[in-house]
mmCIF file of C-alpha atoms in Angstrom:
data_model
loop_
_atom_site.group_PDB
_atom_site.id
_atom_site.type_symbol
_atom_site.label_atom_id
_atom_site.label_comp_id
_atom_site.label_asym_id
_atom_site.label_seq_id
_atom_site.Cartn_x
_atom_site.Cartn_y
_atom_site.Cartn_z
ATOM 1 C CA ASN A 1466 101.823 85.887 -0.307
ATOM 2 C CA SER A 1467 98.695 86.100 -2.347
ATOM 3 C CA LYS A 1468 96.072 88.745 -2.834
ATOM 4 C CA ALA A 1469 92.693 88.518 -4.524
ATOM 5 C CA ILE A 1470 92.259 90.718 -7.570
ATOM 6 C CA THR A 1471 89.224 91.735 -9.547
ATOM 7 C CA ALA A 1472 88.370 90.546 -13.051
ATOM 8 C CA LYS A 1473 89.262 94.014 -14.333
ATOM 9 C CA GLN A 1474 92.684 93.845 -12.661
ATOM 10 C CA TRP A 1475 93.285 90.371 -14.114
ATOM 11 C CA GLU A 1476 92.352 91.710 -17.546
ATOM 12 C CA SER A 1477 94.903 94.498 -17.122
ATOM 13 C CA ILE A 1478 97.585 91.872 -16.472
ATOM 14 C CA THR A 1479 96.612 89.684 -19.433
ATOM 15 C CA THR A 1480 96.560 92.726 -21.703
ATOM 16 C CA ARG A 1481 100.152 93.465 -20.715
ATOM 17 C CA VAL A 1482 101.189 89.823 -21.196
ATOM 18 C CA LYS A 1483 99.874 89.952 -24.774
ATOM 19 C CA GLU A 1484 102.361 92.751 -25.467
ATOM 20 C CA ILE A 1485 105.314 90.494 -24.617
ATOM 21 C CA ALA A 1486 106.935 88.150 -27.132
ATOM 22 C CA LEU A 1487 106.695 85.101 -24.861
ATOM 23 C CA ASP A 1488 108.917 82.940 -27.053
ATOM 24 C CA ARG A 1489 111.734 85.485 -26.516
ATOM 25 C CA LEU A 1490 111.228 85.861 -22.756
ATOM 26 C CA LYS A 1491 114.199 83.636 -21.899
ATOM 27 C CA ASP A 1492 116.498 85.686 -24.146
ATOM 28 C CA LEU A 1493 115.823 89.149 -22.711
ATOM 29 C CA GLU A 1494 118.952 90.880 -21.463
ATOM 30 C CA ALA A 1495 119.090 92.253 -17.956
ATOM 31 C CA PRO A 1496 120.145 95.918 -17.807
ATOM 32 C CA SER A 1497 122.380 95.327 -14.765
ATOM 33 C CA GLN A 1498 124.331 92.494 -13.168
ATOM 34 C CA ASP A 1499 124.244 93.345 -9.449
ATOM 35 C CA ARG A 1500 122.774 89.941 -8.554
ATOM 36 C CA PHE A 1501 126.123 88.348 -9.438
ATOM 37 C CA ARG A 1502 127.874 90.196 -6.601
ATOM 38 C CA ASP A 1503 125.096 90.030 -3.991
ATOM 39 C CA ALA A 1504 124.147 93.690 -4.482
ATOM 40 C CA ALA A 1505 120.604 92.750 -5.618
ATOM 41 C CA LEU A 1506 118.280 89.788 -5.394
ATOM 42 C CA ALA A 1507 117.927 87.687 -8.533
ATOM 43 C CA ALA A 1508 114.455 87.712 -10.060
ATOM 44 C CA GLU A 1509 112.632 86.169 -12.993
ATOM 45 C CA LEU A 1510 109.138 86.318 -14.404
ATOM 46 C CA ILE A 1511 107.229 83.092 -15.058
ATOM 47 C CA ILE A 1512 104.109 83.179 -17.216
ATOM 48 C CA HIS A 1513 101.838 80.149 -17.480
ATOM 49 C CA THR A 1514 99.476 79.843 -20.447
ATOM 50 C CA ALA A 1515 97.146 77.013 -21.394
ATOM 51 C CA GLU A 1516 99.813 75.734 -23.805
ATOM 52 C CA ASN A 1517 103.191 76.520 -22.201
ATOM 53 C CA THR A 1518 105.155 77.937 -19.316
ATOM 54 C CA TYR A 1519 107.547 80.766 -20.165
ATOM 55 C CA THR A 1520 110.390 81.812 -17.864
ATOM 56 C CA SER A 1521 112.391 84.972 -18.337
ATOM 57 C CA SER A 1522 116.115 85.211 -18.024
ATOM 58 C CA GLN A 1523 117.244 86.284 -14.558
ATOM 59 C CA PHE A 1524 117.523 89.964 -13.765
ATOM 60 C CA ASP A 1525 118.173 92.173 -10.751
ATOM 61 C CA HIS A 1526 115.116 92.623 -8.556
ATOM 62 C CA GLY A 1527 113.832 96.130 -9.175
ATOM 63 C CA ASN A 1528 115.614 96.449 -12.517
ATOM 64 C CA PRO A 1529 113.956 94.163 -15.081
ATOM 65 C CA PRO A 1530 114.610 94.164 -18.818
ATOM 66 C CA LYS A 1531 112.772 97.111 -20.403
ATOM 67 C CA GLU A 1532 110.339 94.727 -22.113
ATOM 68 C CA LEU A 1533 109.134 93.524 -18.685
ATOM 69 C CA ASN A 1534 109.178 96.772 -16.742
ATOM 70 C CA ASP A 1535 105.523 97.658 -17.406
ATOM 71 C CA ILE A 1536 104.037 94.327 -16.353
ATOM 72 C CA ILE A 1537 106.265 93.906 -13.305
ATOM 73 C CA THR A 1538 105.580 97.447 -12.114
ATOM 74 C CA HIS A 1539 101.861 96.849 -12.623
ATOM 75 C CA ILE A 1540 101.856 93.554 -10.710
ATOM 76 C CA PHE A 1541 103.743 95.160 -7.825
ATOM 77 C CA LYS A 1542 101.255 98.013 -7.781
ATOM 78 C CA LEU A 1543 98.317 95.590 -7.627
ATOM 79 C CA ALA A 1544 100.054 93.704 -4.818
ATOM 80 C CA GLY A 1545 100.667 96.908 -2.876
ATOM 81 C CA ILE A 1546 104.447 96.661 -3.265
ATOM 82 C CA ASP A 1547 106.256 99.854 -4.154
#
């Protein structure tokens, strides 16, 4: 699904991305392992920049590494997903 966002909303996302050490995204540790026993969906965050694509380590949907919690919660809020 996709949803149009305003320039101000996009700026709020990019501001949050700037707070993440993108080169360490793949090394972030998930706080839980429920996806390994089918108790949660596996998730990951992919961020594309002009120079690179950064992919996080996998984590349980709804329980991201603490470094990603703010941006993921914000994106879900903008998308109308609670």
